[in-house]
Tab-separated table of C-alpha atoms and ligand atoms in Angstrom:
chain	number	residue	atom	x	y	z
A	1	MET	CA	-74.509	-28.157	-36.830
A	2	SER	CA	-77.437	-25.778	-36.394
A	3	SER	CA	-78.602	-24.845	-32.924
A	4	GLU	CA	-82.068	-25.088	-31.462
A	5	ILE	CA	-83.933	-21.807	-31.106
A	6	PHE	CA	-83.869	-20.861	-27.429
A	7	ASP	CA	-87.042	-19.302	-26.115
A	8	ARG	CA	-85.230	-16.811	-23.920
A	9	VAL	CA	-81.522	-16.049	-23.720
A	10	ALA	CA	-80.074	-13.763	-21.041
A	11	ILE	CA	-76.832	-11.888	-21.632
A	12	ILE	CA	-75.347	-10.601	-18.380
A	13	GLY	CA	-72.804	-7.916	-19.301
A	14	LEU	CA	-73.265	-6.022	-22.557
A	15	GLY	CA	-69.728	-5.063	-23.537
A	16	LEU	CA	-67.636	-6.275	-26.461
A	17	ILE	CA	-68.345	-9.971	-25.915
A	18	GLY	CA	-71.954	-9.676	-24.665
A	19	SER	CA	-72.944	-7.384	-27.533
A	20	SER	CA	-71.175	-9.563	-30.117
A	21	ILE	CA	-73.063	-12.599	-28.810
A	22	GLY	CA	-76.325	-10.629	-29.106
A	23	HIS	CA	-75.521	-9.703	-32.711
A	24	ALA	CA	-74.508	-13.294	-33.541
A	25	ILE	CA	-77.734	-14.667	-31.999
A	26	LYS	CA	-79.791	-12.219	-34.058
A	27	ARG	CA	-77.852	-13.031	-37.226
A	28	ALA	CA	-78.509	-16.760	-36.877
A	29	GLY	CA	-81.999	-16.445	-35.326
A	30	LEU	CA	-81.024	-18.447	-32.243
A	31	ALA	CA	-83.496	-16.948	-29.739
A	32	HIS	CA	-87.094	-15.766	-29.600
A	33	HIS	CA	-86.103	-13.203	-26.997
A	34	ILE	CA	-82.803	-11.781	-25.735
A	35	ALA	CA	-82.820	-10.205	-22.274
A	36	GLY	CA	-79.829	-8.099	-21.284
A	37	TYR	CA	-78.268	-6.684	-18.153
A	38	ALA	CA	-75.494	-4.132	-17.679
A	39	ARG	CA	-74.555	-2.155	-14.571
A	40	THR	CA	-75.082	1.292	-15.974
A	41	GLU	CA	-78.151	2.940	-17.456
A	42	LYS	CA	-75.922	4.265	-20.256
A	43	THR	CA	-74.921	0.784	-21.439
A	44	ARG	CA	-78.462	-0.567	-21.113
A	45	LYS	CA	-79.874	2.302	-23.194
A	46	LYS	CA	-77.183	1.906	-25.840
A	47	ALA	CA	-77.792	-1.850	-26.081
A	48	LEU	CA	-81.509	-1.324	-26.720
A	49	GLU	CA	-80.823	1.439	-29.207
A	50	ILE	CA	-78.389	-0.735	-31.190
A	51	GLY	CA	-80.876	-3.602	-30.914
A	52	PHE	CA	-78.712	-6.615	-30.060
A	53	VAL	CA	-81.039	-7.278	-27.081
A	54	ASP	CA	-84.847	-7.121	-26.963
A	55	THR	CA	-85.226	-6.009	-23.348
A	56	VAL	CA	-82.875	-4.734	-20.645
A	57	TYR	CA	-83.154	-4.993	-16.868
A	58	GLU	CA	-81.734	-3.075	-13.951
A	59	THR	CA	-80.678	-6.262	-12.173
A	60	ALA	CA	-78.968	-9.389	-13.447
A	61	ALA	CA	-81.526	-11.490	-11.555
A	62	GLN	CA	-84.423	-9.971	-13.540
A	63	ALA	CA	-82.643	-10.568	-16.843
A	64	ALA	CA	-81.889	-14.205	-15.945
A	65	GLU	CA	-85.446	-14.945	-14.760
A	66	GLY	CA	-86.940	-17.761	-16.856
A	67	ALA	CA	-84.048	-17.860	-19.343
A	68	ASP	CA	-83.098	-21.146	-21.028
A	69	LEU	CA	-79.535	-20.017	-21.704
A	70	ILE	CA	-77.673	-17.510	-19.540
A	71	LEU	CA	-74.335	-16.118	-20.719
A	72	VAL	CA	-72.288	-14.305	-18.074
A	73	CYS	CA	-70.152	-11.756	-19.963
A	74	VAL	CA	-68.754	-9.578	-17.164
A	75	PRO	CA	-65.082	-9.212	-16.116
A	76	VAL	CA	-63.680	-12.370	-14.523
A	77	GLY	CA	-63.544	-10.764	-11.062
A	78	ALA	CA	-67.306	-10.053	-11.153
A	79	CYS	CA	-68.459	-13.571	-12.191
A	80	GLY	CA	-68.875	-14.795	-8.595
A	81	SER	CA	-71.017	-11.889	-7.376
A	82	VAL	CA	-73.185	-11.979	-10.518
A	83	SER	CA	-73.753	-15.730	-10.076
A	84	ARG	CA	-74.750	-15.229	-6.459
A	85	GLU	CA	-77.214	-12.584	-7.541
A	86	ILE	CA	-78.885	-14.596	-10.314
A	87	ALA	CA	-78.915	-17.973	-8.497
A	88	GLY	CA	-82.495	-17.620	-7.261
A	89	SER	CA	-83.790	-16.748	-10.746
A	90	LEU	CA	-82.328	-19.698	-12.645
A	91	LYS	CA	-84.870	-22.236	-13.800
A	92	PRO	CA	-84.220	-26.000	-13.683
A	93	GLY	CA	-82.813	-27.303	-16.962
A	94	ALA	CA	-81.322	-23.929	-17.905
A	95	ILE	CA	-77.770	-23.754	-19.246
A	96	LEU	CA	-75.502	-21.293	-17.431
A	97	THR	CA	-72.230	-20.415	-19.112
A	98	ASP	CA	-69.631	-17.646	-19.097
A	99	VAL	CA	-66.988	-16.231	-21.414
A	100	GLY	CA	-64.232	-15.440	-18.904
A	101	SER	CA	-60.626	-15.517	-20.066
A	102	ALA	CA	-59.423	-17.554	-17.059
A	103	LYS	CA	-61.336	-20.704	-16.229
A	104	GLU	CA	-60.259	-22.249	-12.902
A	105	ALA	CA	-60.873	-19.037	-10.961
A	106	VAL	CA	-64.251	-18.489	-12.649
A	107	ILE	CA	-65.340	-22.046	-11.848
A	108	ARG	CA	-64.282	-21.587	-8.207
A	109	ALA	CA	-66.262	-18.341	-8.051
A	110	MET	CA	-69.426	-19.435	-9.884
A	111	ARG	CA	-69.937	-23.113	-9.094
A	112	PRO	CA	-70.962	-22.766	-5.430
A	113	HIS	CA	-73.912	-20.590	-6.494
A	114	VAL	CA	-75.287	-22.894	-9.208
A	115	PRO	CA	-78.613	-24.396	-8.090
A	116	GLU	CA	-79.385	-28.096	-8.468
A	117	GLY	CA	-80.779	-28.888	-11.924
A	118	VAL	CA	-79.022	-25.986	-13.691
A	119	HIS	CA	-76.330	-27.015	-16.197
A	120	PHE	CA	-73.205	-24.952	-15.550
A	121	ILE	CA	-70.752	-25.205	-18.486
A	122	PRO	CA	-67.859	-22.713	-18.420
A	123	GLY	CA	-66.611	-21.379	-21.753
A	124	HIS	CA	-64.218	-18.956	-23.404
A	125	PRO	CA	-64.481	-17.648	-26.965
A	126	ILE	CA	-60.958	-16.965	-28.236
A	127	ALA	CA	-61.980	-13.864	-30.127
A	128	GLY	CA	-61.826	-10.191	-29.329
A	129	THR	CA	-60.554	-6.771	-30.195
A	130	GLU	CA	-58.888	-4.052	-28.138
A	131	ASN	CA	-62.236	-2.228	-27.889
A	132	SER	CA	-64.827	-2.544	-25.160
A	133	GLY	CA	-68.397	-1.474	-24.449
A	134	PRO	CA	-71.748	-2.114	-26.162
A	135	GLU	CA	-70.829	-0.269	-29.367
A	136	SER	CA	-67.732	-2.358	-30.014
A	137	GLY	CA	-69.503	-5.658	-30.732
A	138	PHE	CA	-70.231	-7.162	-34.143
A	139	ALA	CA	-71.923	-10.312	-35.441
A	140	THR	CA	-68.870	-11.823	-37.149
A	141	LEU	CA	-66.515	-11.639	-34.144
A	142	PHE	CA	-66.665	-15.390	-33.537
A	143	ASP	CA	-66.575	-16.541	-37.170
A	144	GLY	CA	-63.783	-19.071	-37.667
A	145	ARG	CA	-62.524	-18.556	-34.084
A	146	TRP	CA	-62.235	-21.230	-31.428
A	147	CYS	CA	-64.535	-21.327	-28.444
A	148	ILE	CA	-63.170	-23.503	-25.633
A	149	LEU	CA	-65.616	-25.202	-23.288
A	150	THR	CA	-64.219	-26.493	-19.985
A	151	PRO	CA	-66.958	-28.793	-18.641
A	152	VAL	CA	-66.739	-29.815	-15.007
A	153	ALA	CA	-67.097	-33.452	-13.885
A	154	GLY	CA	-70.631	-34.808	-14.235
A	155	THR	CA	-71.712	-32.343	-16.935
A	156	ASN	CA	-74.904	-33.369	-18.700
A	157	PRO	CA	-73.847	-34.497	-22.223
A	158	GLU	CA	-77.053	-33.223	-23.821
A	159	ALA	CA	-76.614	-29.736	-22.348
A	160	LEU	CA	-72.991	-29.768	-23.494
A	161	GLN	CA	-74.083	-30.638	-27.027
A	162	ARG	CA	-76.711	-27.874	-27.004
A	163	LEU	CA	-74.127	-25.294	-25.941
A	164	THR	CA	-71.669	-26.612	-28.541
A	165	ASN	CA	-74.354	-26.238	-31.224
A	166	PHE	CA	-75.077	-22.715	-30.004
A	167	TRP	CA	-71.453	-21.579	-30.357
A	168	GLU	CA	-71.115	-23.250	-33.736
A	169	SER	CA	-74.194	-21.376	-34.920
A	170	CYS	CA	-72.544	-18.160	-33.698
A	171	GLY	CA	-69.699	-18.956	-36.138
A	172	SER	CA	-67.214	-20.598	-33.748
A	173	MET	CA	-65.308	-23.846	-33.875
A	174	VAL	CA	-65.692	-25.557	-30.497
A	175	ASP	CA	-63.085	-27.484	-28.522
A	176	GLN	CA	-63.121	-28.936	-25.020
A	177	MET	CA	-60.374	-29.129	-22.422
A	178	SER	CA	-59.915	-29.072	-18.676
A	179	ALA	CA	-59.991	-25.661	-17.006
A	180	ASP	CA	-56.452	-26.183	-15.765
A	181	HIS	CA	-55.135	-26.942	-19.254
A	182	HIS	CA	-57.049	-23.978	-20.687
A	183	ASP	CA	-55.397	-21.634	-18.198
A	184	GLN	CA	-51.923	-22.888	-19.079
A	185	VAL	CA	-52.500	-22.630	-22.827
A	186	LEU	CA	-54.027	-19.164	-22.598
A	187	ALA	CA	-51.265	-17.943	-20.270
A	188	ILE	CA	-48.774	-18.341	-23.127
A	189	THR	CA	-50.979	-17.600	-26.159
A	190	SER	CA	-52.835	-14.591	-24.786
A	191	HIS	CA	-52.040	-13.472	-21.261
A	192	LEU	CA	-48.233	-13.277	-21.557
A	193	PRO	CA	-48.331	-11.417	-24.925
A	194	HIS	CA	-50.668	-8.842	-23.373
A	195	LEU	CA	-48.365	-8.435	-20.366
A	196	ILE	CA	-45.347	-7.954	-22.624
A	197	ALA	CA	-47.269	-5.357	-24.627
A	198	TYR	CA	-48.400	-3.519	-21.475
A	199	ASN	CA	-44.806	-3.557	-20.253
A	200	ILE	CA	-43.133	-2.261	-23.406
A	201	VAL	CA	-45.745	0.442	-23.944
A	202	GLY	CA	-45.408	1.346	-20.241
A	203	THR	CA	-41.631	1.683	-20.691
A	204	VAL	CA	-42.198	4.138	-23.531
A	205	ALA	CA	-44.836	6.024	-21.556
A	206	ASP	CA	-42.165	6.702	-18.916
A	207	LEU	CA	-39.693	8.156	-21.438
A	208	GLU	CA	-38.985	11.884	-21.703
A	209	GLU	CA	-41.590	13.880	-23.668
A	210	ASP	CA	-39.156	14.474	-26.602
A	211	SER	CA	-38.514	10.786	-27.065
A	212	LYS	CA	-42.238	9.992	-26.886
A	213	SER	CA	-43.059	12.134	-29.903
A	214	GLU	CA	-40.282	10.383	-31.833
A	215	VAL	CA	-41.768	7.025	-30.824
A	216	ALA	CA	-45.186	8.003	-32.186
A	217	LYS	CA	-43.613	9.287	-35.411
A	218	PHE	CA	-41.497	6.208	-36.089
A	219	SER	CA	-43.802	3.645	-34.500
A	220	ALA	CA	-44.122	1.615	-37.715
A	221	GLY	CA	-40.752	0.118	-36.784
A	222	GLY	CA	-42.612	-2.421	-34.629
A	223	PHE	CA	-43.842	-0.504	-31.589
A	224	ARG	CA	-47.337	0.178	-32.931
A	225	ASP	CA	-48.087	-3.535	-33.079
A	226	PHE	CA	-47.692	-3.699	-29.310
A	227	THR	CA	-49.924	-0.666	-28.748
A	228	ARG	CA	-52.973	-2.480	-30.084
A	229	LEU	CA	-52.690	-5.178	-27.417
A	230	ALA	CA	-51.792	-2.623	-24.756
A	231	ALA	CA	-54.958	-0.645	-25.547
A	232	SER	CA	-57.091	-3.539	-24.269
A	233	ASP	CA	-59.493	-3.020	-21.401
A	234	PRO	CA	-57.583	-2.389	-18.124
A	235	ILE	CA	-60.257	-3.916	-15.855
A	236	MET	CA	-60.509	-7.074	-17.909
A	237	TRP	CA	-56.730	-7.580	-17.896
A	238	ARG	CA	-56.347	-6.670	-14.242
A	239	ASP	CA	-58.807	-9.478	-13.447
A	240	VAL	CA	-57.205	-11.971	-15.857
A	241	CYS	CA	-53.723	-11.441	-14.350
A	242	ILE	CA	-55.006	-12.012	-10.842
A	243	ALA	CA	-57.310	-14.913	-11.771
A	244	ASN	CA	-54.660	-16.797	-13.757
A	245	ARG	CA	-51.704	-15.777	-11.625
A	246	GLU	CA	-50.137	-19.226	-11.202
A	247	ALA	CA	-49.954	-20.157	-14.884
A	248	LEU	CA	-48.984	-16.609	-15.786
A	249	LEU	CA	-46.135	-16.492	-13.242
A	250	GLU	CA	-44.840	-19.804	-14.603
A	251	MET	CA	-44.818	-18.431	-18.171
A	252	LEU	CA	-43.300	-15.124	-17.035
A	253	GLY	CA	-40.490	-17.091	-15.355
A	254	ARG	CA	-39.709	-18.948	-18.586
A	255	PHE	CA	-39.947	-15.734	-20.593
A	256	THR	CA	-37.540	-13.925	-18.253
A	257	GLU	CA	-34.993	-16.768	-18.485
A	258	ASP	CA	-35.176	-16.733	-22.283
A	259	LEU	CA	-34.835	-12.948	-22.329
A	260	SER	CA	-31.703	-13.210	-20.180
A	261	ALA	CA	-30.243	-15.726	-22.634
A	262	LEU	CA	-31.006	-13.355	-25.509
A	263	GLN	CA	-29.315	-10.535	-23.608
A	264	ARG	CA	-26.228	-12.733	-23.242
A	265	TYR	CA	-26.114	-13.554	-26.986
A	266	ILE	CA	-26.249	-9.853	-27.795
A	267	ARG	CA	-23.583	-8.914	-25.238
A	268	ARG	CA	-21.266	-11.643	-26.554
A	269	GLY	CA	-22.040	-10.835	-30.189
A	270	ASP	CA	-23.122	-14.451	-30.708
A	271	ALA	CA	-24.432	-14.118	-34.277
A	272	GLU	CA	-24.975	-17.854	-34.681
A	273	LYS	CA	-27.257	-18.152	-31.637
A	274	LEU	CA	-29.214	-15.040	-32.595
A	275	GLN	CA	-29.776	-16.245	-36.145
A	276	ALA	CA	-30.786	-19.719	-34.976
A	277	LEU	CA	-33.402	-18.273	-32.627
A	278	PHE	CA	-34.808	-15.815	-35.184
A	279	THR	CA	-35.091	-18.620	-37.751
A	280	ARG	CA	-36.969	-20.879	-35.333
A	281	THR	CA	-39.477	-18.144	-34.506
A	282	ARG	CA	-40.295	-17.517	-38.193
A	283	ASP	CA	-41.521	-21.056	-38.406
A	284	MET	CA	-44.082	-20.381	-35.666
A	285	ARG	CA	-45.732	-17.677	-37.778
A	286	ARG	CA	-45.985	-20.063	-40.734
A	287	LYS	CA	-47.772	-22.576	-38.503
A	288	ILE	CA	-50.277	-19.951	-37.297
A	289	VAL	CA	-51.049	-18.936	-40.898
A	290	GLU	CA	-51.476	-22.607	-41.837
A	291	ALA	CA	-53.903	-23.022	-38.909
A	292	GLY	CA	-56.078	-20.257	-40.412
A	293	GLN	CA	-55.527	-17.970	-37.435
A	294	GLU	CA	-53.685	-15.235	-39.378
A	295	THR	CA	-53.312	-14.027	-42.957
A	296	PRO	CA	-49.887	-14.220	-44.608
A	297	GLU	CA	-49.724	-10.427	-45.085
A	298	VAL	CA	-47.499	-8.831	-42.501
A	299	ASP	CA	-50.047	-6.305	-41.251
A	300	PHE	CA	-50.472	-7.927	-37.825
A	301	GLY	CA	-54.211	-7.990	-38.284
A	302	ARG	CA	-54.604	-4.241	-38.700
A	303	HIS	CA	-56.584	-4.488	-41.935
A	304	ALA	CA	-57.931	-7.902	-41.202
A	305	ALA	CA	-58.785	-7.160	-37.557
A	306	ASP	CA	-62.506	-7.568	-38.117
A	307	ASP	CA	-62.036	-10.883	-39.886
A	308	LEU	CA	-59.492	-12.356	-37.579
A	309	GLY	CA	-60.228	-10.870	-34.215
A	310	GLY	CA	-57.598	-9.045	-32.267
A	311	PRO	CA	-56.539	-9.544	-28.692
A	312	GLU	CA	-57.414	-12.881	-27.084
B	1	LIG	P1	-66.473	-4.961	-21.609
B	1	LIG	O1	-66.623	-4.583	-23.025
B	1	LIG	O2	-65.700	-4.059	-20.698
B	1	LIG	O3	-67.933	-5.199	-20.966
B	1	LIG	C1	-68.108	-5.610	-19.640
B	1	LIG	C2	-69.591	-5.625	-19.288
B	1	LIG	O4	-69.727	-6.099	-17.940
B	1	LIG	C3	-70.261	-4.260	-19.318
B	1	LIG	O5	-71.578	-4.387	-19.767
B	1	LIG	C4	-70.245	-3.819	-17.856
B	1	LIG	O6	-71.368	-2.989	-17.547
B	1	LIG	C5	-70.374	-5.126	-17.113
B	1	LIG	N1	-69.674	-5.099	-15.828
B	1	LIG	C6	-68.435	-4.620	-15.581
B	1	LIG	N2	-68.114	-4.780	-14.287
B	1	LIG	C7	-69.182	-5.357	-13.691
B	1	LIG	C8	-69.485	-5.751	-12.358
B	1	LIG	N3	-68.588	-5.583	-11.375
B	1	LIG	N4	-70.693	-6.306	-12.111
B	1	LIG	C9	-71.604	-6.457	-13.094
B	1	LIG	N5	-71.379	-6.093	-14.376
B	1	LIG	C10	-70.180	-5.560	-14.677
B	1	LIG	O7	-65.779	-6.395	-21.441
B	1	LIG	P2	-65.631	-7.589	-22.519
B	1	LIG	O8	-64.411	-7.345	-23.343
B	1	LIG	O9	-66.930	-7.833	-23.174
B	1	LIG	O10	-65.242	-8.788	-21.519
B	1	LIG	C11	-66.232	-9.499	-20.827
B	1	LIG	C12	-65.712	-10.879	-20.468
B	1	LIG	O11	-65.291	-11.533	-21.661
B	1	LIG	C13	-64.499	-10.889	-19.544
B	1	LIG	O12	-64.647	-11.907	-18.584
B	1	LIG	C14	-63.331	-11.236	-20.450
B	1	LIG	O13	-62.327	-11.959	-19.760
B	1	LIG	C15	-64.008	-12.082	-21.504
B	1	LIG	N6	-63.385	-12.061	-22.842
B	1	LIG	C16	-62.936	-10.883	-23.363
B	1	LIG	C17	-62.368	-10.868	-24.629
B	1	LIG	C18	-61.820	-9.589	-25.230
B	1	LIG	O14	-60.955	-9.621	-26.109
B	1	LIG	N7	-62.291	-8.432	-24.803
B	1	LIG	C19	-62.308	-12.056	-25.368
B	1	LIG	C20	-62.827	-13.237	-24.819
B	1	LIG	C21	-63.359	-13.231	-23.547
B	1	LIG	P3	-71.310	-1.385	-17.802
B	1	LIG	O15	-71.029	-1.196	-19.259
B	1	LIG	O16	-72.669	-0.932	-17.439
B	1	LIG	O17	-70.212	-0.873	-16.932
């Protein structure tokens, strides 16, 4: 499905996701003009220099002025204040969306500021890497990746279709679900794995200096695969943990119980239980490969990172 060409698109936040959207819009010719906003002069200058936006503005409100499609691509914790700031600049009939990794909290923060006549449709592209900033984006980030839209009650079907077409033209496959369901699914598929990675890498960071150099040397034993997730942006993940705290705490509770059971199998030398668990988990990888979300090679996306996306 090819998208309409928007007259003016505004990208609020020009980091990994904002810049990748800019590149994808340019690649597919989806806008006559892309206006961008970032907090710092440095990011704004870099965005213009790279060329994934046509103009940049010192305020989000100026960038959003007169735009037909506004994509809020700032950390989850900043979505509310940005929405408040741009509210007066949004034109009737415009589509306002976001890319935040937690949806219920973003909806709570943004919705009260959405003016009458503006179509607010929250979204989340399930694509990313461990890098951040305007130089980290690339046009193919969303290719073959899911983008989840979480429309609120009463969403205009035509606006929803237009946004769906937009994401498909950026390379994504689009699915819809409730914000609540999204948050539960992402808590297990993305948020918990990141927390585990942050925790294990944090444990190593607290080891004695001697042991740390050994860890770096022999990291191919498995540790390095966690470091990629644990190198993800600290602000983004701080906000995600707080925004999706309920679903994440639920998943952490289950994870901790299962870890305790595993500890018991090891202490008791229960070979049968260990083997049964490790066999079951292999099957999960096969399913992910079959779903086209990973290649069969056991490189954990290191070589294929650009094709497959990384964290998220
Ligand atoms: P990023 O690379 O760190 O970029 C964040 C952008 O937002 C920067 O342009 C930054 O401006 C701006 N910004 C930061 N704090 C702000 C604030 N308080 N007010 C206004 N602007 C602010 O982040 P990202 O990875 O693109 O993530 C952006 C959003 O995408 C997040 O909501 C995240 O949950 C979601 N997401 C991320 C991924 C991923 O894997 N990274 C995947 C899917 C969705 P300056 O550069 O000027 O500081």
